[in-house]
XYZ file of C-alpha atoms in Angstrom:
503
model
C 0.000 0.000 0.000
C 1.312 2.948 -0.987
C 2.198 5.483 1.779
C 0.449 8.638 2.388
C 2.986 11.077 2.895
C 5.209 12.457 0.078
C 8.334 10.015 -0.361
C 11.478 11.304 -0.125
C 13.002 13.318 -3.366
C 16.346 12.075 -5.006
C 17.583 15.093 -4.036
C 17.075 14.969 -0.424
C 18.324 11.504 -0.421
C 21.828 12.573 -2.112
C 21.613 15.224 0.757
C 21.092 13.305 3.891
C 23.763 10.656 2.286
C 26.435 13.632 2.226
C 25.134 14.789 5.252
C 25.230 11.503 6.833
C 29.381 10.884 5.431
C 30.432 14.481 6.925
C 29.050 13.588 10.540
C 30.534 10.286 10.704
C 33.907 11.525 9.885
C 32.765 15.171 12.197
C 32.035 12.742 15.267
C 34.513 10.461 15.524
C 36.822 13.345 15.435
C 34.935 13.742 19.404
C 34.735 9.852 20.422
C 37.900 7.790 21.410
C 38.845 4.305 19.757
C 36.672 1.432 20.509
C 33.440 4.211 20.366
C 33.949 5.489 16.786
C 30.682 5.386 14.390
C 30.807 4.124 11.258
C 28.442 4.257 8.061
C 25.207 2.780 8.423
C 24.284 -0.037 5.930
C 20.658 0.193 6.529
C 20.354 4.228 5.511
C 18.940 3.331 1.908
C 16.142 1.140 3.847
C 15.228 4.217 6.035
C 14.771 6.671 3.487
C 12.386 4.443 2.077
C 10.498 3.195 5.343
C 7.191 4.702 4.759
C 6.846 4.745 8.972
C 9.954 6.595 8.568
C 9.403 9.081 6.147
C 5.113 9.686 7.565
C 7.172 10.800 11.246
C 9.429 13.052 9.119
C 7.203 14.790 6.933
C 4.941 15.380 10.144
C 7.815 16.417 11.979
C 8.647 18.527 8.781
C 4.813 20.331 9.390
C 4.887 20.777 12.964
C 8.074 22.711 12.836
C 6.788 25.040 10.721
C 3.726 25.259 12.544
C 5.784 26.003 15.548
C 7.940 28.637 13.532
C 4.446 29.882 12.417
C 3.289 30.937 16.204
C 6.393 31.982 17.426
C 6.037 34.801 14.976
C 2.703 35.446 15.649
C 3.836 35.583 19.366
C 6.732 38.090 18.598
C 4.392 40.198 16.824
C 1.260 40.148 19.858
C 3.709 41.147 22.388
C 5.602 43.826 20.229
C 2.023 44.862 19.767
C 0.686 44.672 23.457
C 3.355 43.896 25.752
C 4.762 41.423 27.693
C 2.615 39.995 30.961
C 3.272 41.639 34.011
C 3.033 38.225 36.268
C 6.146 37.150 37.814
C 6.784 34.287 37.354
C 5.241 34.047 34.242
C 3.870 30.451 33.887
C 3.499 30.190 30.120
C 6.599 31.837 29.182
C 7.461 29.207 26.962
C 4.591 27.834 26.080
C 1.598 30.629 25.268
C 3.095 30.981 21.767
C 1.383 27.351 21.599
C -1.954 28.731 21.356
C -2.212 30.666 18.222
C -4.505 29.955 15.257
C -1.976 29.723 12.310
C -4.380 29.436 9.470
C -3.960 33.218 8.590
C -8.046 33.765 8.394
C -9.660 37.230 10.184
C -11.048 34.753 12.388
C -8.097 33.390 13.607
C -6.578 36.778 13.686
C -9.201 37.934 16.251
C -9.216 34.859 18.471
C -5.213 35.108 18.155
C -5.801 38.785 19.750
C -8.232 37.970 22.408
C -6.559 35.361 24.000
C -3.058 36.811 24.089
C -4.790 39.886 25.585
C -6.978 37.810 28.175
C -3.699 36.188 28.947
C -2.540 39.711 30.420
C -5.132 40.948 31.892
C -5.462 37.156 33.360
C -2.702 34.220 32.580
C -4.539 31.933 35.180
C -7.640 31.921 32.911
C -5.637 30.662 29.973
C -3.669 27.978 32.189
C -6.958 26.493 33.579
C -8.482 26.312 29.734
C -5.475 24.673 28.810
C -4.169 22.865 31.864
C -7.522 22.055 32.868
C -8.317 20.306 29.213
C -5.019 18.338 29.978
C -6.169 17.038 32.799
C -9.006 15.788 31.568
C -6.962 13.199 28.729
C -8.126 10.009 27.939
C -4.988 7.978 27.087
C -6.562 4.786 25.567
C -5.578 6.475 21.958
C -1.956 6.908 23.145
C -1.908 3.404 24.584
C -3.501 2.284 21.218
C -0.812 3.905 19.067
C 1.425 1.083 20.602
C 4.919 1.208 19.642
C 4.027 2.326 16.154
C 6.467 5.671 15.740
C 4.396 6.859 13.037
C 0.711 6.521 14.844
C 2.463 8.299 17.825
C 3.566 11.355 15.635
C 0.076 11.179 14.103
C -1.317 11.209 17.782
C 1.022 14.458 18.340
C -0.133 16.198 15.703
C -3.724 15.232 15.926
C -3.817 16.380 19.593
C -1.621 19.402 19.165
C -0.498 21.192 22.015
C -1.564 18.542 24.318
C 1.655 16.385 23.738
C 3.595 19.987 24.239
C 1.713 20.733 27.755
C 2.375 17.338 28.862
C 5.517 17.568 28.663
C 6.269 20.625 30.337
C 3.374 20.040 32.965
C 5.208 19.632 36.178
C 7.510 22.445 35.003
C 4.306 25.316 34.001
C 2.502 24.443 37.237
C 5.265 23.628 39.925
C 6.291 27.932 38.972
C 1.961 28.856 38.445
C 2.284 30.911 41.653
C -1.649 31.211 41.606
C -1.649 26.925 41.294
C -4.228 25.678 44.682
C -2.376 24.295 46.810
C -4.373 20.637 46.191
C -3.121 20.594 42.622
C 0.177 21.548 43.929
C 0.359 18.182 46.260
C -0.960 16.679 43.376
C 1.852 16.908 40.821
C 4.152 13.989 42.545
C 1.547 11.781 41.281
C -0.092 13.473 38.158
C 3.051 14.385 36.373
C 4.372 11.140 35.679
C 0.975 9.651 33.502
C 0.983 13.803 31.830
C 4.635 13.917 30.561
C 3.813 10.174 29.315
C 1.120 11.685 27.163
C 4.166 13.779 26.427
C 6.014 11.154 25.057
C 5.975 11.989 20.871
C 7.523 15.598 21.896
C 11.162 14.512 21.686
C 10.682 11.953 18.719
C 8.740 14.774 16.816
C 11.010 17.455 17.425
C 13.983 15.086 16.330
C 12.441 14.201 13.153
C 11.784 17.995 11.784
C 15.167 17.989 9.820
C 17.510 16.030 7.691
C 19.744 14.966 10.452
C 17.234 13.264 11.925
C 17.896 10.480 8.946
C 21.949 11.691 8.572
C 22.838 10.880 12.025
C 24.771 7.776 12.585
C 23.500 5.042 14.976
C 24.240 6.287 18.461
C 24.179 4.134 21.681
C 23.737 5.923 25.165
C 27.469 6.125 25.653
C 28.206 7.850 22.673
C 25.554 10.349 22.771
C 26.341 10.908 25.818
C 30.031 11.993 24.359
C 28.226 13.671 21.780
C 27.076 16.246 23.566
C 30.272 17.364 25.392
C 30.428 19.186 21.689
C 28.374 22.223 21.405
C 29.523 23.636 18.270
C 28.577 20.018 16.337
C 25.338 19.842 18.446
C 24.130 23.521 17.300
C 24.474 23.239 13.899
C 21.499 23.031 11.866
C 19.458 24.680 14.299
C 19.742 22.095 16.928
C 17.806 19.496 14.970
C 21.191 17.180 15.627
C 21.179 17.891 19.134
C 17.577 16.467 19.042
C 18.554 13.783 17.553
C 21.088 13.026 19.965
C 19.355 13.239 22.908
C 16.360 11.033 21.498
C 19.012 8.298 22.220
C 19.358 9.040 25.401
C 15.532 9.499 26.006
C 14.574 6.935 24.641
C 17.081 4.534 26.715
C 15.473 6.116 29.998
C 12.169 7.384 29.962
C 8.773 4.878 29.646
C 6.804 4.862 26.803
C 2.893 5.198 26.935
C 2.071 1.673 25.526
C 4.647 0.954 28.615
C 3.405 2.980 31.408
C -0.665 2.837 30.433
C 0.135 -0.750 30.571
C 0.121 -1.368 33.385
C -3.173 0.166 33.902
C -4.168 -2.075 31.423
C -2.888 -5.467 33.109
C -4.395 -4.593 36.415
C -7.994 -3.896 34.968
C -8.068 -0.371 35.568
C -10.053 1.450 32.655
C -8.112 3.939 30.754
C -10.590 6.713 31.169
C -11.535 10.340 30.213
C -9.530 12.233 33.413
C -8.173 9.422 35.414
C -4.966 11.097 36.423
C -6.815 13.545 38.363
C -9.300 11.410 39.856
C -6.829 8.616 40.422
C -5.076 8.637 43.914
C -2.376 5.709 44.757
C -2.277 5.480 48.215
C 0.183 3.390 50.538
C -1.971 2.262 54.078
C -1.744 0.167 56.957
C -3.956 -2.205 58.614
C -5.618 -1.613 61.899
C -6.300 -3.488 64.754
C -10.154 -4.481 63.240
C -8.128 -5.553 60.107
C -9.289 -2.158 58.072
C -7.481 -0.419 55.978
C -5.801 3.291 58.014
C -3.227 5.998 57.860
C -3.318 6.118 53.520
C -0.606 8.079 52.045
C -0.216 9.510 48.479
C 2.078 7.767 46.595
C 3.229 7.797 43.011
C 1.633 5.322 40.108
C 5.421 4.206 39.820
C 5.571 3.208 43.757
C 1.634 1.799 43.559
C 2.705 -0.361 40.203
C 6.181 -1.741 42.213
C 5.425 -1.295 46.023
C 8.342 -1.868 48.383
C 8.578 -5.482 50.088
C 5.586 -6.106 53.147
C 3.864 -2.505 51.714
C 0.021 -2.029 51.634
C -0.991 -0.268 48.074
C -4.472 0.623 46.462
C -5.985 2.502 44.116
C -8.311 5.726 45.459
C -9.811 8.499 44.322
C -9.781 12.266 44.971
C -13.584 13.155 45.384
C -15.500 16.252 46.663
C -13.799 18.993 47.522
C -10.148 17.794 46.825
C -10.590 16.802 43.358
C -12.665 20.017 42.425
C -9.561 22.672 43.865
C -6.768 20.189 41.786
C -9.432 20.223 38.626
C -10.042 24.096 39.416
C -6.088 24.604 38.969
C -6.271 28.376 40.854
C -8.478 30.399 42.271
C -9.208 32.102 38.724
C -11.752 29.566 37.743
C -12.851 29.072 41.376
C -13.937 33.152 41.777
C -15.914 32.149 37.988
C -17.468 29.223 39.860
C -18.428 30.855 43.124
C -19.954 34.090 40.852
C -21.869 31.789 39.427
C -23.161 30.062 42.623
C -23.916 33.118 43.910
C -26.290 34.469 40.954
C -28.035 30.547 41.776
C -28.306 31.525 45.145
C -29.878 35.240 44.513
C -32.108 33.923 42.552
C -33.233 31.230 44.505
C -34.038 33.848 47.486
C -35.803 35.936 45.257
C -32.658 38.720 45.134
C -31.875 38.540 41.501
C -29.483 41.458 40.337
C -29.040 42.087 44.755
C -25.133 42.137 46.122
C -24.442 39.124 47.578
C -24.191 40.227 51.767
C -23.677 37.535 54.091
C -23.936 40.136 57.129
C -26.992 40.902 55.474
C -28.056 37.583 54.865
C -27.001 36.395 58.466
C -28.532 39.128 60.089
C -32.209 38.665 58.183
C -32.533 34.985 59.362
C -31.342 36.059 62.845
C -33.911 34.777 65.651
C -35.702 37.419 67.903
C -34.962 38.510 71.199
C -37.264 35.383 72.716
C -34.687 33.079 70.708
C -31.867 34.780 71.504
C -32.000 36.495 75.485
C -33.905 34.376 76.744
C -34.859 30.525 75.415
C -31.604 30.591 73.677
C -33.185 28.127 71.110
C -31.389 28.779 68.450
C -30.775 25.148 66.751
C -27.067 22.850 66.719
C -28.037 22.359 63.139
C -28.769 25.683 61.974
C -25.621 27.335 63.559
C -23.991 24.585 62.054
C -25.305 25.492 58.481
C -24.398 29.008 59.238
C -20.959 28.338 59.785
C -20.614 26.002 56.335
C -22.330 28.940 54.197
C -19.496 31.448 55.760
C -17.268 28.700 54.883
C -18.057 27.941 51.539
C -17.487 31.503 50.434
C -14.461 31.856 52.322
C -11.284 31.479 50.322
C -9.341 31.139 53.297
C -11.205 28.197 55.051
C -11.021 24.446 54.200
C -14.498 24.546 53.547
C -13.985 26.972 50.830
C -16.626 25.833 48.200
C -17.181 22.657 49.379
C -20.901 21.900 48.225
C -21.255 18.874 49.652
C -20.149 20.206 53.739
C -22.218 23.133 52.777
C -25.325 20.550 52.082
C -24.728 18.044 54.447
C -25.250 20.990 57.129
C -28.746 22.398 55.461
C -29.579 18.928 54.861
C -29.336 18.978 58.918
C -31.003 21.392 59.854
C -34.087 20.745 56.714
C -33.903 17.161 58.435
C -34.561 18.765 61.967
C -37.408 20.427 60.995
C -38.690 17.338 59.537
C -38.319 15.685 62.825
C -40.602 18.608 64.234
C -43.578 17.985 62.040
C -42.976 20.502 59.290
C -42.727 18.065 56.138
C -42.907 21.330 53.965
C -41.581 25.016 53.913
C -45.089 26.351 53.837
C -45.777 24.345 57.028
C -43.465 26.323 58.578
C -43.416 30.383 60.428
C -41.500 33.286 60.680
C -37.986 32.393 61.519
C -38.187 28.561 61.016
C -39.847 29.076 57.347
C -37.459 32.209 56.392
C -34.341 29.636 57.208
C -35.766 26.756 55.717
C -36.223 29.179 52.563
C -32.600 30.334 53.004
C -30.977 26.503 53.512
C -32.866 25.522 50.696
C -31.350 27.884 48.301
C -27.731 27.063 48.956
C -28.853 23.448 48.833
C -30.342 24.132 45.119
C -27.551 26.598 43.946
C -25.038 23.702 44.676
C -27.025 21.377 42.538
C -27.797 23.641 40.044
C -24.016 25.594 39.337
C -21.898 22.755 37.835
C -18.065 23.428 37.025
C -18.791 21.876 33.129
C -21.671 24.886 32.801
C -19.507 27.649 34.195
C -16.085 26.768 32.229
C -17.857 26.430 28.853
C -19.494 30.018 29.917
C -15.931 31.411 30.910
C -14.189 30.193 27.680
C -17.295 30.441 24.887
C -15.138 32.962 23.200
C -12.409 30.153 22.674
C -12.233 27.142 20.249
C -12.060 24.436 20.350
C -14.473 24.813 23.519
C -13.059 23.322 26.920
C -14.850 19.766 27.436
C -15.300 18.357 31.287
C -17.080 16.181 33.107
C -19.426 17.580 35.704
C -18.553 16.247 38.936
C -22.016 15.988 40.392
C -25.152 15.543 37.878
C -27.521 18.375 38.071
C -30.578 17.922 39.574
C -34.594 18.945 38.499
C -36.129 20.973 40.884
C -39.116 23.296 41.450
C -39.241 26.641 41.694
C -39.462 28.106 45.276
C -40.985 30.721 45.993
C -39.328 32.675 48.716
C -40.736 35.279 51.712
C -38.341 37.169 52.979
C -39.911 39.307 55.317
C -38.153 39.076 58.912
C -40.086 41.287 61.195
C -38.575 40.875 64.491
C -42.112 41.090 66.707
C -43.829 39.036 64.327
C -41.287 36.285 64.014
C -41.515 36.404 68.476
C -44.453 35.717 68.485
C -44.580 32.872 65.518
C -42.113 30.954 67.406
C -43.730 31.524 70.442
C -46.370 29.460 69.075
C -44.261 27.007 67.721
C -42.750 26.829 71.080
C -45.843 26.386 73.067
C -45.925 23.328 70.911
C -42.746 21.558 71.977
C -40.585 23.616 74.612
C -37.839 21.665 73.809
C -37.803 22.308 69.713
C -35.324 24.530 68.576
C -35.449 27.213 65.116
């Protein structure tokens, strides 16, 4: 079958043959007897191996892809400036973003996102950082060993094979990174820079040299590079080619490393590495699992002798602040909660005031002074609201605490006799209405909904996977009126009922 890309011309063969002659005799002017390269037999073969003339000719594109955004880079910031966020966490890579198919289109969206990534670089690292995280590798794993299917999978995917590789490098310096995602990157890293992999072989391929150069083992490459001026020439492509030896000798490929997933019955899955957590544990006294510890997927696939390994998972509100990535997306989310919650109470379009709000569902002075009755529960779900919009508590947008705790108090009320809201007075059915609508925001603000709204002016749009599944419910409609005598007196009532219920 005849292969798809463009074979190589006559000419290009006669020049990666010369090409090929001049750095055997160049090298072995570096490596001492007994190391000393020689001509390779097989070189006709390869410039006639369709596999490796396809990874060529792609490398061939993606260079001047590369070369393509770089300029449109250089021109953006001669236009607009450079960021002023120190450090700058996509210093080397934002140039990988551009549209480089020339069109007014991709002129504008070229614009707006190097000018959103001023005003705000965390936004762009979440849309692309966050879309990383959420990689299936079963089409990596599937490319196998093939060299050409896993420079088709680099292209295809293009920049996620370039973010992979840098990942632990772009987030380990995101000074805005949450702190979660942060612990996170001893384990995520290893299973991102796999999906990483084609970088090196890509980049190696994008010149002639990537055919000329003799066949290197570790040792000699490693010789090799001692010599700068020899490494340098043609742009570097040789040094590439160089150190693929060496890569290649030490780092684990993804048919390799997904592998093992594989042979242990783990799914490859859409976001995995996130929601994956190897954990180290010992066993207590009743024989139960205790103490787990984070530990990498290299340590969980080859645990030390007598150690305790399984696979967990990050849930709640540790796997939303590493999927958040920093506190950019998480102000988007919680702005978005909060319009929910307005609503919900009836204060569309209002400024969200939690003194306000706390001191409308206050109890009266008979609550207060002198039954103190004010319900465990409901201080309780006080506490988690104040929480949940507080960036400095653990808490800090954790729906399901903040639900739990209405779900409390909602469930007290129950227990009282009040099956519905509208059984309910004053202060019990003005907190009921309030716990309710923090309950209903949480199920009704999802972080899939309010990324796709952040990043609608971007293409290709940001895809996750909502971590909770939204819920139907009916409208409520809310009464907000707290008159302080009136509200006595309805819980006086509701008092007289059972001395010992509490609002």
């Amino acid at each position: 079958m005849p292969s798809k890309y463009k074979p190589l011309t006559l000419a290009e063969k006669q020049a990666i043959k010369a090409r090929h002659k001049a750095l055997v005799d160049k090298m072995n002017e570096t490596l001492p007897q007994g190391m000393k390269v020689e001509i390779d037999p097989d070189l006709d073969k390869r410039l006639d191996d369709p596999v490796e003339v396809g990874l060529y000719r792609i490398a061939e594109e993606m260079e001047e892809k590369r070369a393509a955004q770089r300029q449109i880079h250089a021109a953006l910031e001669a236009k607009y400036g450079k960021t002023e966020v120190r450090p700058d966490p996509l210093s080397r890579t934002i140039y990988l973003e551009f549209d480089t198919s020339g069109t007014d289109e991709a002129e504008r969206y070229n614009e707006r996102i190097y000018r959103d990534y001023l005003l705000d670089p965390n936004k762009i690292v979440f849309m692309r950082y966050g879309k990383a995280l959420e990689t299936d590798p079963s089409a990596i794993y599937a490319c196998g060993d093939d060299k050409l299917k896993l420079a088709e999978y680099y292209r295809d995917t293009y920049p996620l094979c370039e973010e992979g590789f840098v990942f632990n490098s772009v987030l380990n310096t995101h000074a805005a990174a949450n702190p979660e995602l942060k612990s996170a990157l001893s384990v995520v890293t290893k299973p991102m820079e796999t999906i990483g992999y084609p970088v090196d072989m890509v980049r190696a391929a994008a010149g002639q040299d990537y055919f000329a150069c003799p066949k290197l083992n570790p040792a000699q490459a490693a010789l090799l590079k001692s010599n700068a001026e020899l490494m340098n020439e043609g742009g570097g492509i040789l040094g590439r080619t160089v150190d693929l030896t060496l890569v290649e000798e030490g780092v684990e490929t993804p048919k390799s490393f997904f592998g093992k997933f594989v042979e242990r019955n783990i799914p490859l899955q859409q976001g995995m590495f996130v929601k994956l957590k190897p954990e180290s544990y010992e066993v207590g006294p009743d024989g139960k699992p205790t103490n787990p510890q984070p530990i990498t997927f290299d340590a969980f696939f080859a645990p030390n002798a007598g150690q305790n390994v399984r696979m967990g998972e990050r849930k709640g509100n540790e796997l939303f602040h590493v999927s958040s990535i920093n506190r950019s997306f998480e102000n988007e989310y919680l702005e978005a909660w909060r319009k929910k919650f307005n609503i919900r109470m009836g204060r569309a379009g209002q400024e969200f005031d939690i003194a306000a709000l706390e001191d409308q569902h206050k109890g009266g002075i008979m609550e207060r002074y002198i039954l103190f009755s004010t319900s465990k529960q409901y201080k309780e779900f006080l506490q988690a609201f104040k929480d949940y919009n507080d960036p400095k508590s653990p808490n800090y947008l954790n729906k399901e605490h903040l639900k739990t705790k209405g779900q409390a108090y909602l469930d007290r009320k129950k227990s009282q006799g009040y099956q519905k809201i509208e059984d309910m007075k004053g202060t019990s059915k003005d907190r009921a209405i309030f716990v309710t609508a923090a309950i209903e925001a949480c199920d009704e603000t999802s972080e899939d909904s309010v990324a796709r709204e952040w990043l609608k002016a971007y293409a290709p749009e940001i895809k996750r996977e909502p971590f909770l599944q939204q819920k139907e419910v009916e409208d409520l409609a809310p009464q907000n009126g707290n008159n302080e005598a009136q509200n006595d007196l309805e819980n006086i009532v509701e008092l007289d009922d059972d001395l010992n219920m509490t609002v």
